[in-house]
PDB file of C-alpha atoms in Angstrom:
ATOM      1  CA  UNK A  30      -0.024  66.258 -24.557  1.00 56.00           C
ATOM      2  CA  UNK A  31      -3.637  65.682 -23.563  1.00 59.00           C
ATOM      3  CA  UNK A  32      -4.295  64.244 -26.996  1.00 60.00           C
ATOM      4  CA  UNK A  33      -1.290  61.914 -26.583  1.00 57.00           C
ATOM      5  CA  UNK A  34      -2.580  60.707 -23.218  1.00 60.00           C
ATOM      6  CA  UNK A  35      -6.097  60.296 -24.547  1.00 58.00           C
ATOM      7  CA  UNK A  36      -5.182  58.544 -27.794  1.00 61.00           C
ATOM      8  CA  UNK A  37      -2.184  56.498 -26.644  1.00 62.00           C
ATOM      9  CA  UNK A  38      -1.960  56.305 -22.857  1.00 63.00           C
ATOM     10  CA  UNK A  39      -5.542  55.380 -22.071  1.00 66.00           C
ATOM     11  CA  UNK A  40      -5.806  52.614 -24.721  1.00 69.00           C
ATOM     12  CA  UNK A  41      -2.503  51.136 -23.477  1.00 70.00           C
ATOM     13  CA  UNK A  42      -3.760  51.270 -19.896  1.00 69.00           C
ATOM     14  CA  UNK A  43      -7.049  49.688 -20.899  1.00 68.00           C
ATOM     15  CA  UNK A  44      -5.201  46.889 -22.681  1.00 73.00           C
ATOM     16  CA  UNK A  45      -2.488  46.497 -20.010  1.00 74.00           C
ATOM     17  CA  UNK A  46      -4.825  45.667 -17.105  1.00 73.00           C
ATOM     18  CA  UNK A  47      -6.593  42.701 -18.768  1.00 75.00           C
ATOM     19  CA  UNK A  48      -3.261  41.590 -20.246  1.00 77.00           C
ATOM     20  CA  UNK A  49      -1.654  41.461 -16.785  1.00 74.00           C
ATOM     21  CA  UNK A  50      -4.676  39.674 -15.334  1.00 75.00           C
ATOM     22  CA  UNK A  51      -4.728  37.197 -18.211  1.00 74.00           C
ATOM     23  CA  UNK A  52      -0.978  36.580 -17.906  1.00 75.00           C
ATOM     24  CA  UNK A  53      -1.329  35.987 -14.172  1.00 74.00           C
ATOM     25  CA  UNK A  54      -4.175  33.512 -14.755  1.00 71.00           C
ATOM     26  CA  UNK A  55      -2.187  31.654 -17.429  1.00 68.00           C
ATOM     27  CA  UNK A  56       0.913  31.416 -15.207  1.00 68.00           C
ATOM     28  CA  UNK A  57      -1.058  30.199 -12.208  1.00 67.00           C
ATOM     29  CA  UNK A  58      -2.882  27.650 -14.356  1.00 70.00           C
ATOM     30  CA  UNK A  59       0.369  26.452 -15.909  1.00 66.00           C
ATOM     31  CA  UNK A  60       2.032  25.928 -12.533  1.00 69.00           C
ATOM     32  CA  UNK A  61      -0.990  24.302 -10.885  1.00 75.00           C
ATOM     33  CA  UNK A  62       0.238  20.776 -11.824  1.00 72.00           C
ATOM     34  CA  UNK A  63       3.577  21.547 -10.136  1.00 74.00           C
ATOM     35  CA  UNK A  64       1.780  22.624  -6.983  1.00 75.00           C
ATOM     36  CA  UNK A  65      -0.342  19.457  -7.056  1.00 75.00           C
ATOM     37  CA  UNK A  66       2.804  17.361  -7.558  1.00 74.00           C
ATOM     38  CA  UNK A  67       4.452  19.045  -4.562  1.00 74.00           C
ATOM     39  CA  UNK A  68       1.439  18.211  -2.371  1.00 74.00           C
ATOM     40  CA  UNK A  69       1.425  14.622  -3.677  1.00 73.00           C
ATOM     41  CA  UNK A  70       5.122  14.166  -2.864  1.00 71.00           C
ATOM     42  CA  UNK A  71       4.632  15.675   0.590  1.00 71.00           C
ATOM     43  CA  UNK A  72       1.820  13.198   1.322  1.00 71.00           C
ATOM     44  CA  UNK A  73       3.525  10.191  -0.281  1.00 64.00           C
ATOM     45  CA  UNK A  74       4.527   7.287   2.002  1.00 60.00           C
ATOM     46  CA  UNK A  75       8.201   6.822   2.859  1.00 56.00           C
ATOM     47  CA  UNK A  76       8.842   3.980   0.468  1.00 60.00           C
ATOM     48  CA  UNK A  77      10.338   3.274  -2.914  1.00 64.00           C
ATOM     49  CA  UNK A  78       8.439   3.727  -6.146  1.00 70.00           C
ATOM     50  CA  UNK A  79       7.311   7.337  -5.592  1.00 74.00           C
ATOM     51  CA  UNK A  80       7.369   9.312  -8.850  1.00 79.00           C
ATOM     52  CA  UNK A  81       6.063  12.665 -10.092  1.00 77.00           C
ATOM     53  CA  UNK A  82       3.067  12.307 -12.409  1.00 76.00           C
ATOM     54  CA  UNK A  83       4.018  14.210 -15.574  1.00 75.00           C
ATOM     55  CA  UNK A  84       0.811  13.736 -17.559  1.00 76.00           C
ATOM     56  CA  UNK A  85      -0.524  17.249 -16.902  1.00 73.00           C
ATOM     57  CA  UNK A  86       2.799  19.052 -16.646  1.00 74.00           C
ATOM     58  CA  UNK A  87       3.523  22.033 -18.911  1.00 72.00           C
ATOM     59  CA  UNK A  88       6.137  21.372 -21.575  1.00 75.00           C
ATOM     60  CA  UNK A  89       8.504  23.898 -19.987  1.00 73.00           C
ATOM     61  CA  UNK A  90       8.574  21.884 -16.727  1.00 75.00           C
ATOM     62  CA  UNK A  91       9.054  18.459 -18.316  1.00 80.00           C
ATOM     63  CA  UNK A  92      12.900  18.478 -18.281  1.00 82.00           C
ATOM     64  CA  UNK A  93      12.863  19.306 -14.564  1.00 80.00           C
ATOM     65  CA  UNK A  94      10.245  16.640 -13.761  1.00 80.00           C
ATOM     66  CA  UNK A  95      12.076  14.031 -15.832  1.00 86.00           C
ATOM     67  CA  UNK A  96      15.343  14.805 -14.026  1.00 87.00           C
ATOM     68  CA  UNK A  97      13.674  14.421 -10.624  1.00 84.00           C
ATOM     69  CA  UNK A  98      12.133  11.072 -11.645  1.00 83.00           C
ATOM     70  CA  UNK A  99      15.512   9.841 -12.921  1.00 86.00           C
ATOM     71  CA  UNK A 100      17.058  10.823  -9.584  1.00 85.00           C
ATOM     72  CA  UNK A 101      14.344   8.862  -7.745  1.00 81.00           C
ATOM     73  CA  UNK A 102      15.070   5.879 -10.024  1.00 84.00           C
ATOM     74  CA  UNK A 103      18.747   6.006  -9.065  1.00 84.00           C
ATOM     75  CA  UNK A 104      17.940   6.305  -5.349  1.00 79.00           C
ATOM     76  CA  UNK A 105      15.624   3.293  -5.573  1.00 77.00           C
ATOM     77  CA  UNK A 106      18.320   1.311  -7.357  1.00 80.00           C
ATOM     78  CA  UNK A 107      20.905   2.156  -4.691  1.00 76.00           C
ATOM     79  CA  UNK A 108      18.471   1.205  -1.916  1.00 72.00           C
ATOM     80  CA  UNK A 109      17.763  -2.159  -3.564  1.00 73.00           C
ATOM     81  CA  UNK A 110      21.468  -2.849  -3.982  1.00 74.00           C
ATOM     82  CA  UNK A 111      22.216  -1.974  -0.355  1.00 70.00           C
ATOM     83  CA  UNK A 112      19.405  -4.153   0.988  1.00 69.00           C
ATOM     84  CA  UNK A 113      20.355  -7.031  -1.305  1.00 71.00           C
ATOM     85  CA  UNK A 114      23.943  -6.720  -0.102  1.00 73.00           C
ATOM     86  CA  UNK A 115      22.767  -6.804   3.532  1.00 70.00           C
ATOM     87  CA  UNK A 116      20.732  -9.916   2.770  1.00 67.00           C
ATOM     88  CA  UNK A 117      23.752 -11.602   1.155  1.00 72.00           C
ATOM     89  CA  UNK A 118      25.990 -10.733   4.106  1.00 72.00           C
ATOM     90  CA  UNK A 119      23.408 -11.997   6.602  1.00 70.00           C
ATOM     91  CA  UNK A 120      23.059 -15.221   4.636  1.00 68.00           C
ATOM     92  CA  UNK A 121      26.826 -15.760   4.496  1.00 73.00           C
ATOM     93  CA  UNK A 122      27.204 -15.163   8.248  1.00 74.00           C
ATOM     94  CA  UNK A 123      24.698 -17.880   9.116  1.00 71.00           C
ATOM     95  CA  UNK A 124      27.067 -20.728   8.193  1.00 74.00           C
ATOM     96  CA  UNK A 125      30.058 -19.763  10.373  1.00 78.00           C
ATOM     97  CA  UNK A 126      27.736 -18.986  13.271  1.00 77.00           C
ATOM     98  CA  UNK A 127      26.140 -22.410  12.942  1.00 76.00           C
ATOM     99  CA  UNK A 128      29.586 -24.025  12.985  1.00 78.00           C
ATOM    100  CA  UNK A 129      30.566 -21.946  16.010  1.00 77.00           C
ATOM    101  CA  UNK A 130      27.393 -23.015  17.823  1.00 76.00           C
ATOM    102  CA  UNK A 131      28.207 -26.674  17.201  1.00 75.00           C
ATOM    103  CA  UNK A 132      31.750 -26.204  18.526  1.00 74.00           C
ATOM    104  CA  UNK A 133      30.460 -24.430  21.637  1.00 76.00           C
ATOM    105  CA  UNK A 134      28.038 -27.286  22.299  1.00 74.00           C
ATOM    106  CA  UNK A 135      31.060 -29.537  22.795  1.00 74.00           C
ATOM    107  CA  UNK A 136      32.407 -27.346  25.576  1.00 72.00           C
ATOM    108  CA  UNK A 137      31.481 -28.025  29.171  1.00 70.00           C
ATOM    109  CA  UNK A 138      31.409 -25.673  32.105  1.00 68.00           C
ATOM    110  CA  UNK A 139      30.007 -22.270  32.900  1.00 72.00           C
ATOM    111  CA  UNK A 140      32.463 -20.432  30.663  1.00 71.00           C
ATOM    112  CA  UNK A 141      30.691 -21.689  27.544  1.00 73.00           C
ATOM    113  CA  UNK A 142      27.222 -20.460  28.586  1.00 74.00           C
ATOM    114  CA  UNK A 143      27.800 -16.712  27.945  1.00 77.00           C
ATOM    115  CA  UNK A 144      29.397 -17.500  24.591  1.00 77.00           C
ATOM    116  CA  UNK A 145      26.450 -19.642  23.570  1.00 76.00           C
ATOM    117  CA  UNK A 146      24.051 -16.856  24.541  1.00 75.00           C
ATOM    118  CA  UNK A 147      26.029 -14.314  22.515  1.00 78.00           C
ATOM    119  CA  UNK A 148      26.062 -16.547  19.446  1.00 79.00           C
ATOM    120  CA  UNK A 149      22.338 -17.245  19.783  1.00 77.00           C
ATOM    121  CA  UNK A 150      21.575 -13.519  20.032  1.00 77.00           C
ATOM    122  CA  UNK A 151      23.756 -12.817  17.000  1.00 79.00           C
ATOM    123  CA  UNK A 152      22.074 -15.536  14.961  1.00 78.00           C
ATOM    124  CA  UNK A 153      18.632 -14.170  15.786  1.00 75.00           C
ATOM    125  CA  UNK A 154      19.690 -10.615  14.864  1.00 75.00           C
ATOM    126  CA  UNK A 155      21.049 -11.855  11.538  1.00 77.00           C
ATOM    127  CA  UNK A 156      17.840 -13.786  10.892  1.00 73.00           C
ATOM    128  CA  UNK A 157      15.810 -10.632  11.562  1.00 70.00           C
ATOM    129  CA  UNK A 158      17.972  -8.566   9.221  1.00 71.00           C
ATOM    130  CA  UNK A 159      17.588 -11.210   6.541  1.00 71.00           C
ATOM    131  CA  UNK A 160      13.822 -11.233   7.029  1.00 66.00           C
ATOM    132  CA  UNK A 161      13.700  -7.449   6.695  1.00 66.00           C
ATOM    133  CA  UNK A 162      15.725  -7.583   3.499  1.00 67.00           C
ATOM    134  CA  UNK A 163      13.453 -10.272   2.079  1.00 62.00           C
ATOM    135  CA  UNK A 164      10.364  -8.254   2.914  1.00 62.00           C
ATOM    136  CA  UNK A 165      11.683  -4.912   1.649  1.00 60.00           C
ATOM    137  CA  UNK A 166      13.705  -5.636  -1.456  1.00 54.00           C
ATOM    138  CA  UNK A 167      12.409  -7.304  -4.611  1.00 43.00           C
ATOM    139  CA  UNK A 168      15.843  -8.571  -5.602  1.00 37.00           C
ATOM    140  CA  UNK A 169      16.286 -10.549  -2.379  1.00 38.00           C
ATOM    141  CA  UNK A 170      13.713 -13.260  -3.180  1.00 41.00           C
ATOM    142  CA  UNK A 171      10.847 -11.915  -1.061  1.00 46.00           C
ATOM    143  CA  UNK A 172       8.722 -14.234   1.006  1.00 49.00           C
ATOM    144  CA  UNK A 173       5.193 -14.758  -0.360  1.00 59.00           C
ATOM    145  CA  UNK A 174       2.567 -12.801   1.562  1.00 69.00           C
ATOM    146  CA  UNK A 175      -0.013 -15.066   3.177  1.00 81.00           C
ATOM    147  CA  UNK A 176      -3.062 -14.699   5.399  1.00 88.00           C
ATOM    148  CA  UNK A 177      -1.906 -14.796   9.019  1.00 89.00           C
ATOM    149  CA  UNK A 178      -4.168 -15.372  12.004  1.00 91.00           C
ATOM    150  CA  UNK A 179      -2.828 -13.023  14.666  1.00 91.00           C
ATOM    151  CA  UNK A 180      -4.204 -15.090  17.557  1.00 92.00           C
ATOM    152  CA  UNK A 181      -2.420 -18.226  16.362  1.00 92.00           C
ATOM    153  CA  UNK A 182       0.794 -16.307  15.806  1.00 93.00           C
ATOM    154  CA  UNK A 183       0.636 -14.825  19.315  1.00 93.00           C
ATOM    155  CA  UNK A 184       0.020 -18.232  20.900  1.00 93.00           C
ATOM    156  CA  UNK A 185       2.878 -19.824  18.965  1.00 93.00           C
ATOM    157  CA  UNK A 186       5.320 -17.121  20.015  1.00 93.00           C
ATOM    158  CA  UNK A 187       4.273 -17.233  23.673  1.00 93.00           C
ATOM    159  CA  UNK A 188       4.680 -21.022  23.717  1.00 93.00           C
ATOM    160  CA  UNK A 189       8.160 -20.627  22.249  1.00 91.00           C
ATOM    161  CA  UNK A 190       9.312 -17.911  24.666  1.00 91.00           C
ATOM    162  CA  UNK A 191       7.538 -19.033  27.858  1.00 92.00           C
ATOM    163  CA  UNK A 192      10.230 -21.415  29.195  1.00 90.00           C
ATOM    164  CA  UNK A 193      12.979 -18.794  29.055  1.00 88.00           C
ATOM    165  CA  UNK A 194      10.808 -16.008  30.470  1.00 90.00           C
ATOM    166  CA  UNK A 195       9.570 -18.169  33.349  1.00 91.00           C
ATOM    167  CA  UNK A 196      13.141 -19.260  34.093  1.00 88.00           C
ATOM    168  CA  UNK A 197      14.018 -15.568  34.341  1.00 87.00           C
ATOM    169  CA  UNK A 198      11.491 -15.023  37.129  1.00 90.00           C
ATOM    170  CA  UNK A 199       8.611 -13.543  35.154  1.00 92.00           C
ATOM    171  CA  UNK A 200       5.358 -14.863  33.703  1.00 93.00           C
ATOM    172  CA  UNK A 201       3.898 -14.514  30.234  1.00 92.00           C
ATOM    173  CA  UNK A 202       0.266 -14.881  29.159  1.00 93.00           C
ATOM    174  CA  UNK A 203      -1.691 -14.662  25.938  1.00 92.00           C
ATOM    175  CA  UNK A 204      -5.201 -13.311  25.415  1.00 91.00           C
ATOM    176  CA  UNK A 205      -7.462 -13.213  22.365  1.00 91.00           C
ATOM    177  CA  UNK A 206     -10.033 -10.431  22.167  1.00 88.00           C
ATOM    178  CA  UNK A 207     -13.250 -10.553  20.185  1.00 84.00           C
ATOM    179  CA  UNK A 208     -13.051  -9.029  16.748  1.00 80.00           C
ATOM    180  CA  UNK A 209      -9.444  -9.990  16.035  1.00 79.00           C
ATOM    181  CA  UNK A 210      -8.774 -10.471  12.341  1.00 84.00           C
ATOM    182  CA  UNK A 211      -6.228 -12.068  10.027  1.00 87.00           C
ATOM    183  CA  UNK A 212      -3.721  -9.938   8.127  1.00 89.00           C
ATOM    184  CA  UNK A 213      -1.751 -10.461   4.931  1.00 86.00           C
ATOM    185  CA  UNK A 214       1.995 -10.531   5.329  1.00 84.00           C
ATOM    186  CA  UNK A 215       5.107 -12.501   6.143  1.00 82.00           C
ATOM    187  CA  UNK A 216       4.608 -14.661   9.220  1.00 85.00           C
ATOM    188  CA  UNK A 217       8.223 -14.956  10.350  1.00 82.00           C
ATOM    189  CA  UNK A 218       8.806 -11.234   9.939  1.00 83.00           C
ATOM    190  CA  UNK A 219       5.721 -10.317  11.977  1.00 88.00           C
ATOM    191  CA  UNK A 220       6.707 -12.873  14.616  1.00 88.00           C
ATOM    192  CA  UNK A 221      10.180 -11.296  14.773  1.00 86.00           C
ATOM    193  CA  UNK A 222       8.631  -7.850  15.323  1.00 88.00           C
ATOM    194  CA  UNK A 223       6.325  -9.207  18.048  1.00 92.00           C
ATOM    195  CA  UNK A 224       9.208 -11.046  19.690  1.00 90.00           C
ATOM    196  CA  UNK A 225      11.210  -7.823  19.909  1.00 87.00           C
ATOM    197  CA  UNK A 226       8.288  -6.118  21.643  1.00 91.00           C
ATOM    198  CA  UNK A 227       7.918  -9.044  24.061  1.00 92.00           C
ATOM    199  CA  UNK A 228      11.619  -9.001  24.926  1.00 88.00           C
ATOM    200  CA  UNK A 229      11.449  -5.255  25.474  1.00 87.00           C
ATOM    201  CA  UNK A 230       8.445  -5.804  27.785  1.00 90.00           C
ATOM    202  CA  UNK A 231      10.254  -8.547  29.720  1.00 91.00           C
ATOM    203  CA  UNK A 232      13.167  -6.222  30.439  1.00 88.00           C
ATOM    204  CA  UNK A 233      10.776  -3.496  31.608  1.00 88.00           C
ATOM    205  CA  UNK A 234       8.750  -5.825  33.857  1.00 90.00           C
ATOM    206  CA  UNK A 235      10.051  -6.341  37.403  1.00 91.00           C
ATOM    207  CA  UNK A 236      10.739  -9.844  38.721  1.00 90.00           C
ATOM    208  CA  UNK A 237       7.502 -11.671  39.534  1.00 90.00           C
ATOM    209  CA  UNK A 238       5.528  -9.573  37.026  1.00 91.00           C
ATOM    210  CA  UNK A 239       3.631 -10.689  33.948  1.00 92.00           C
ATOM    211  CA  UNK A 240       3.935  -9.833  30.275  1.00 94.00           C
ATOM    212  CA  UNK A 241       0.681 -10.259  28.345  1.00 93.00           C
ATOM    213  CA  UNK A 242       0.410 -10.678  24.574  1.00 94.00           C
ATOM    214  CA  UNK A 243      -3.050  -9.751  23.255  1.00 93.00           C
ATOM    215  CA  UNK A 244      -4.454 -10.386  19.778  1.00 92.00           C
ATOM    216  CA  UNK A 245      -7.111  -7.834  18.841  1.00 85.00           C
ATOM    217  CA  UNK A 246      -9.361  -6.045  18.718  1.00 89.00           C
ATOM    218  CA  UNK A 247      -9.087  -5.749  14.983  1.00 90.00           C
ATOM    219  CA  UNK A 248      -5.733  -6.077  13.200  1.00 90.00           C
ATOM    220  CA  UNK A 249      -3.614  -5.474  16.279  1.00 91.00           C
ATOM    221  CA  UNK A 250      -1.070  -7.311  18.390  1.00 93.00           C
ATOM    222  CA  UNK A 251      -0.622  -5.750  21.823  1.00 93.00           C
ATOM    223  CA  UNK A 252       2.141  -6.396  24.344  1.00 93.00           C
ATOM    224  CA  UNK A 253       1.397  -5.264  27.885  1.00 92.00           C
ATOM    225  CA  UNK A 254       4.066  -5.089  30.583  1.00 91.00           C
ATOM    226  CA  UNK A 255       4.228  -3.973  34.214  1.00 88.00           C
ATOM    227  CA  UNK A 256       6.909  -1.367  33.701  1.00 85.00           C
ATOM    228  CA  UNK A 257       6.560   2.429  33.805  1.00 85.00           C
ATOM    229  CA  UNK A 258       5.159   2.608  30.286  1.00 81.00           C
ATOM    230  CA  UNK A 259       6.411   4.363  27.185  1.00 82.00           C
ATOM    231  CA  UNK A 260       5.102   7.566  25.606  1.00 82.00           C
ATOM    232  CA  UNK A 261       4.580   7.780  21.845  1.00 81.00           C
ATOM    233  CA  UNK A 262       7.245  10.466  21.375  1.00 79.00           C
ATOM    234  CA  UNK A 263       9.761   8.298  23.252  1.00 82.00           C
ATOM    235  CA  UNK A 264       8.840   5.336  21.041  1.00 82.00           C
ATOM    236  CA  UNK A 265       9.488   7.422  17.917  1.00 80.00           C
ATOM    237  CA  UNK A 266      12.941   8.181  19.269  1.00 79.00           C
ATOM    238  CA  UNK A 267      13.682   4.562  20.174  1.00 77.00           C
ATOM    239  CA  UNK A 268      12.760   3.199  16.730  1.00 74.00           C
ATOM    240  CA  UNK A 269      15.812   5.029  15.422  1.00 68.00           C
ATOM    241  CA  UNK A 270      18.854   2.787  15.173  1.00 53.00           C
ATOM    242  CA  UNK A 271      21.064   2.538  18.272  1.00 50.00           C
ATOM    243  CA  UNK A 272      18.684   4.572  20.430  1.00 50.00           C
ATOM    244  CA  UNK A 273      18.219   2.775  23.751  1.00 51.00           C
ATOM    245  CA  UNK A 274      15.819   2.989  26.660  1.00 54.00           C
ATOM    246  CA  UNK A 275      16.512   2.508  30.356  1.00 48.00           C
ATOM    247  CA  UNK A 276      15.673  -1.204  30.136  1.00 48.00           C
ATOM    248  CA  UNK A 277      17.743  -2.018  27.057  1.00 48.00           C
ATOM    249  CA  UNK A 278      19.982  -5.055  27.164  1.00 47.00           C
ATOM    250  CA  UNK A 279      23.468  -4.011  28.176  1.00 44.00           C
ATOM    251  CA  UNK A 280      25.096  -6.102  25.443  1.00 44.00           C
ATOM    252  CA  UNK A 281      22.533  -5.541  22.676  1.00 44.00           C
ATOM    253  CA  UNK A 282      22.871  -3.444  19.548  1.00 46.00           C
ATOM    254  CA  UNK A 283      19.865  -1.226  20.218  1.00 54.00           C
ATOM    255  CA  UNK A 284      18.101  -2.487  17.097  1.00 68.00           C
ATOM    256  CA  UNK A 285      15.073  -4.329  18.510  1.00 75.00           C
ATOM    257  CA  UNK A 286      12.457  -1.597  18.185  1.00 83.00           C
ATOM    258  CA  UNK A 287      14.113  -0.255  15.031  1.00 81.00           C
ATOM    259  CA  UNK A 288      13.777  -3.665  13.380  1.00 81.00           C
ATOM    260  CA  UNK A 289      10.152  -3.991  14.530  1.00 85.00           C
ATOM    261  CA  UNK A 290       9.439  -0.517  13.118  1.00 86.00           C
ATOM    262  CA  UNK A 291      10.956  -1.408   9.740  1.00 83.00           C
ATOM    263  CA  UNK A 292       9.061  -4.696   9.563  1.00 83.00           C
ATOM    264  CA  UNK A 293       5.784  -2.923  10.315  1.00 86.00           C
ATOM    265  CA  UNK A 294       6.523  -0.242   7.713  1.00 83.00           C
ATOM    266  CA  UNK A 295       7.068  -3.013   5.150  1.00 78.00           C
ATOM    267  CA  UNK A 296       3.585  -4.288   6.055  1.00 81.00           C
ATOM    268  CA  UNK A 297       2.116  -0.764   5.756  1.00 81.00           C
ATOM    269  CA  UNK A 298       1.575  -0.700   9.502  1.00 88.00           C
ATOM    270  CA  UNK A 299       3.078   1.074  12.484  1.00 89.00           C
ATOM    271  CA  UNK A 300       3.914   0.714  16.180  1.00 90.00           C
ATOM    272  CA  UNK A 301       1.815   2.564  18.739  1.00 89.00           C
ATOM    273  CA  UNK A 302       2.617   3.213  22.404  1.00 89.00           C
ATOM    274  CA  UNK A 303      -0.147   3.436  25.021  1.00 88.00           C
ATOM    275  CA  UNK A 304       1.620   4.606  28.148  1.00 85.00           C
ATOM    276  CA  UNK A 305      -1.402   4.506  30.481  1.00 84.00           C
ATOM    277  CA  UNK A 306      -2.143   0.908  29.488  1.00 83.00           C
ATOM    278  CA  UNK A 307       1.526  -0.073  29.542  1.00 87.00           C
ATOM    279  CA  UNK A 308       1.277  -1.405  26.001  1.00 88.00           C
ATOM    280  CA  UNK A 309       3.185  -1.401  22.746  1.00 91.00           C
ATOM    281  CA  UNK A 310       0.961  -2.220  19.786  1.00 91.00           C
ATOM    282  CA  UNK A 311       1.596  -3.523  16.296  1.00 93.00           C
ATOM    283  CA  UNK A 312      -1.125  -1.939  14.141  1.00 91.00           C
ATOM    284  CA  UNK A 313      -1.822  -3.348  10.664  1.00 89.00           C
ATOM    285  CA  UNK A 314      -3.839  -1.856   7.845  1.00 79.00           C
ATOM    286  CA  UNK A 315      -7.209  -3.520   7.256  1.00 66.00           C
TER     287      UNK A 315
END
């Protein structure tokens, strides 16, 4: 028995320990690319085109990786089709709304005013949805990205909105801070996002107050109001579709901040809330 242990057991034990250690090292090394891929997917931006890099994958994992990439291809295709469909629907709705606006212009009296306002709001919402589709989906004839001076954009929007805001009993101002920069993007889409923030600020500002649009510092557009302010966690809730704050328009769809959030995401930017300053900020990558 002792001879059996000495001649058989001990050599097996001596061989077994390095074999187990070597097997463990080989397994860990083989699965290291999968672990790296998991970290890469976790850190990837929420956008189309994300794929698992299979160059360093072990052969045994290739069928699994290929299946995941094919699934991501199908999801991207469905997303493009849905956004292209939304763009087509928005485009088709523009014509009947334009005709309806012309017919309403022929009507006199106070009864036509609310209808005109509803049609105008609907047209602007459709235009924003179309802009988002054009920015986000390649199949929807995207707008060419151009260099946009944020100060000029802010001034143009304030000039456009000032008459209506002043008529509503509030003031609006524009400021340009030193160090403001130009950004690359789609001008009408960025203006739509800024307009949504301004309209949100107007609703939050009491009568007689002032909404201020500020370009800069850096690649930022800031909208300051005289309301109670908004915390960042509340903003993250409100950028979800149909979530509404206390100052939301009673007849709106609850999409203003959600649309602004999507437009900024398409420009690789984000919206920031500074409650103490009473500001909502469009932040662009530099």
